[in-house]
Amino acid sequence: MLWLCIVSGVQEKHALKALAGWAGQFSSRVFLDTERQLLWLEIGSSLRYFGGLDALVARVASGLKALTLTATTAVAPTVEAAALLAQQPQAPPVLHLNELHAAIAVLPIAHLALLPAAIAGLQASGLCHVGELLTLPRDALARRWGLQVTDYLQRLLGERTDTRIPYRAPQSYHRRFDFAEPVQTVEGLLFPLRRILYELQGYLRGRDAALQALSVAFRHHDHADTALSLRTTDPQRDALRLFALLREKLERTQLPDAVMQIRLDVEHFVALRDTQLHLWDEEQHHDASWAELLDKLRARLGDQAVRRLGLQNDHRPEKAWCVQSEAASVELPPAFPDRPLWLLTPRPVEHLPRLLGKPERIEAGWWSGEDSSRDYYIAQTAEGSRWWLYREAATARWFLQGIWA
Amino acid sequence: MPAPNPIVRLHPPTLLQEIPGIWRGRELAPSKTCSTGYRQLDALLPGGGWPLGALTELIPVTEGIGEVAVLQGALKRLCDAKRHIVFVHPPYIPYAPALLSAGLPLPRVLWIDVSDDENAHWAAEQTLREGAAGAVLLWSQALADRPLRRLQLAAETGESLAFIYRPVATLQNASPAALRIVLRPTVGALGVEVLKARGGHSGAVLLAIGTHV
């Protein structure tokens, strides 16, 4: 086994857990120590998948950078050795147990994960480096400092395995991000928003999942939360794409007050579609960029502005269609009469244009209490426009309802 | 009125594509077109159809004269090829039964219903840039030249058909569009008059559109 330890500088428990969730993309075995604020990833079994140690370490490093963390990492065959090495800047990776002794012997005793009293005592007895401690007989150490020290050394050197319980990511995703100072501007929200979306992306990769809906809430002092919800056409897990969509929404949102906290919640996950991974096919490519476009349009213009059309089974022209969020494949009933491209809310006609041809009688809706017996005509105005008019049978009044564009 | 861009000849041609706003060597006929479905009109247009990846400006003298019907052949062809048609900011409700009779399946049609020109232009531009749709039809009241120029550039990044419907008042301004057309009703027909065609010449045809009864 090979362990990569991350010293992230992240202190809050919930933020460390989010980081552990993010780390799931690199390893199926993640250890989290919230007291020591450390994170370990078992990477021995992921090396091949990520193309070797250097590639994996570089991926982790650039991921941490995207989270705007200044972290140090180290690689060693035991959990405690990785933690010890990670306290040094740029410690070279140690891959095998037999190289471990040499690598840690020169490190100061003060860096060992022992109780402060034990460290002070060891230093008081003249020990300075780990190597000196390792030369002392274990039973003497145990008698003097208790089993704590020898147990630790055994785990450090790989003589005993660490029996920690791996971190298990939650089934739904909830992340909160607290600000030390209330944030007044939208710009101030963008950085942390992007960061928590990167964490989410890592979590999704780790679960091999994607999402189609997420909600973000901005918590204020004296006002109700400002809530944004995002729905995507295709399953998504790309942080930057989600960020672009949320940013579009956010920049069109009026914040009533400074923001104290951001919350990000995802309740449901879906499988990522293969089409997003393989874009060689022209049609699939168009489908993918089409879905991306729809999301972008919805984010800025709102769901109600991005419309799909449908048919309704009603004889009244104004009820024969509807707006839908998704469009279904439908067909007109056979022998459906010709209809104008533009439909208008009926407006009274003052000067009747020249009527062409015979009327079409449409009677419908009487059962709902609306008497809508109408005679529809095609008409041509003096300017050359073709109109769709009807005469209401009950009142003999004329209305314009359509235009042949 | 802005001075027309000079015709620039540079080699290699890829260089030109990196300089936005400069008219490319294809001052000549557009490289890709989509047949209009009308033989006389195809014969009139450079490249033999509506230009792909370029802006076409349509100026109907009034509404309801077949100003959209003239596109029907091309739009149907795109739908058959599983591409999408986007109506941006149309003046009225695009009526679903009429779309279906015109051979445009509803899942292929998107209606962007916005309240102002700015959002309409933005939506059209995004759609063109993504190259995700087969055709974009935008109704715009904007008189200025700049939004049109932006659209023309956006159109060039993709390979969509890009149509903008503009009011008659815009006729007095020059246009950055690759193709500029005035649509006039005549008796039982639609007059299609090409005012400007990049790589082509002006001219007019009458199409049998709007022959009800």
XYZ file of C-alpha atoms in Angstrom, chain A residues 248 252 282-283 285-287 289-290 292-294 296-297 300-301 304-311 316-318 320-323 327-332 336-345 347 356-357 378 380 383-388 403-405, chain B residues 61-70 81-87 90-101 105-114 118-120 122-124 126-128 130-133 139 185-186 188 209-213:
122
model
C -25.038 33.734 -15.019
C -28.983 38.484 -12.457
C -21.256 14.483 -35.314
C -24.847 14.043 -34.231
C -21.645 16.265 -30.682
C -24.517 18.481 -31.739
C -26.705 16.937 -29.055
C -23.536 21.237 -27.416
C -27.303 21.649 -27.781
C -25.039 22.898 -23.104
C -26.665 25.749 -25.000
C -30.073 25.118 -23.418
C -26.761 28.479 -20.756
C -29.925 30.079 -22.130
C -29.565 33.719 -18.023
C -33.075 34.049 -19.396
C -39.899 30.196 -18.796
C -38.090 31.977 -21.623
C -36.681 28.809 -23.136
C -39.743 27.166 -24.590
C -40.626 23.931 -26.270
C -43.971 23.515 -27.974
C -46.630 20.847 -27.795
C -50.111 20.055 -29.064
C -60.160 25.950 -30.132
C -57.035 27.240 -31.882
C -55.778 29.051 -28.800
C -54.620 23.495 -29.457
C -51.027 24.218 -28.447
C -49.063 24.554 -25.241
C -45.666 25.480 -23.909
C -40.821 18.622 -26.441
C -42.401 15.321 -27.396
C -42.650 13.893 -30.867
C -46.256 14.400 -31.898
C -48.133 14.407 -35.150
C -51.115 16.348 -36.371
C -55.649 18.874 -40.273
C -56.487 22.164 -41.974
C -53.839 24.731 -42.849
C -52.889 27.029 -39.998
C -50.960 30.318 -39.840
C -47.447 30.356 -38.377
C -48.175 33.174 -35.952
C -50.921 32.843 -33.386
C -52.207 36.013 -31.754
C -54.347 36.696 -28.746
C -57.837 41.248 -31.232
C -60.640 34.785 -49.374
C -62.559 31.559 -49.810
C -58.330 33.760 -44.556
C -55.724 39.635 -47.390
C -50.720 45.881 -47.657
C -50.589 42.268 -48.765
C -50.599 40.568 -45.361
C -52.508 37.368 -44.931
C -54.597 37.202 -41.832
C -56.574 34.526 -40.076
C -50.886 35.751 -39.419
C -49.381 33.746 -42.258
C -45.761 34.734 -41.960
C -41.954 45.418 -45.928
C -44.851 44.214 -43.819
C -45.683 41.125 -41.781
C -47.709 38.169 -42.957
C -46.382 37.980 -46.507
C -44.555 34.640 -46.301
C -41.438 36.072 -44.707
C -40.850 32.848 -42.753
C -42.421 30.530 -45.304
C -39.593 31.467 -47.675
C -30.857 16.150 -40.720
C -31.711 16.178 -36.982
C -30.687 19.775 -36.442
C -32.563 22.305 -34.330
C -34.364 25.479 -35.378
C -34.329 28.340 -32.890
C -36.915 31.145 -33.024
C -40.599 36.205 -32.710
C -43.338 38.850 -32.843
C -46.103 36.330 -32.049
C -46.596 32.783 -30.812
C -45.079 30.243 -33.212
C -48.140 28.059 -33.693
C -47.344 24.400 -33.111
C -49.834 22.991 -35.686
C -48.377 25.271 -38.378
C -44.832 24.176 -37.544
C -45.847 20.544 -37.857
C -47.574 21.094 -41.219
C -41.136 18.371 -35.709
C -41.711 20.071 -32.361
C -38.684 18.524 -30.620
C -36.571 20.246 -33.281
C -37.965 23.691 -32.524
C -36.951 26.002 -29.722
C -38.734 29.257 -28.953
C -36.768 31.843 -27.016
C -39.300 34.231 -25.556
C -37.546 37.296 -24.207
C -30.587 42.916 -25.799
C -31.441 39.462 -24.457
C -32.668 38.411 -27.887
C -27.481 37.629 -26.665
C -29.474 34.408 -27.085
C -29.004 34.418 -30.858
C -24.826 32.246 -27.970
C -26.768 29.860 -30.171
C -24.692 30.754 -33.208
C -22.172 27.124 -29.893
C -22.968 25.971 -33.399
C -25.490 23.655 -31.788
C -28.509 24.679 -33.844
C -36.516 39.180 -34.790
C -45.758 40.940 -51.410
C -47.015 40.945 -54.966
C -50.152 35.814 -55.335
C -45.539 31.813 -51.642
C -48.774 33.106 -50.220
C -51.048 31.719 -52.846
C -53.975 30.866 -50.685
C -57.113 29.993 -52.581
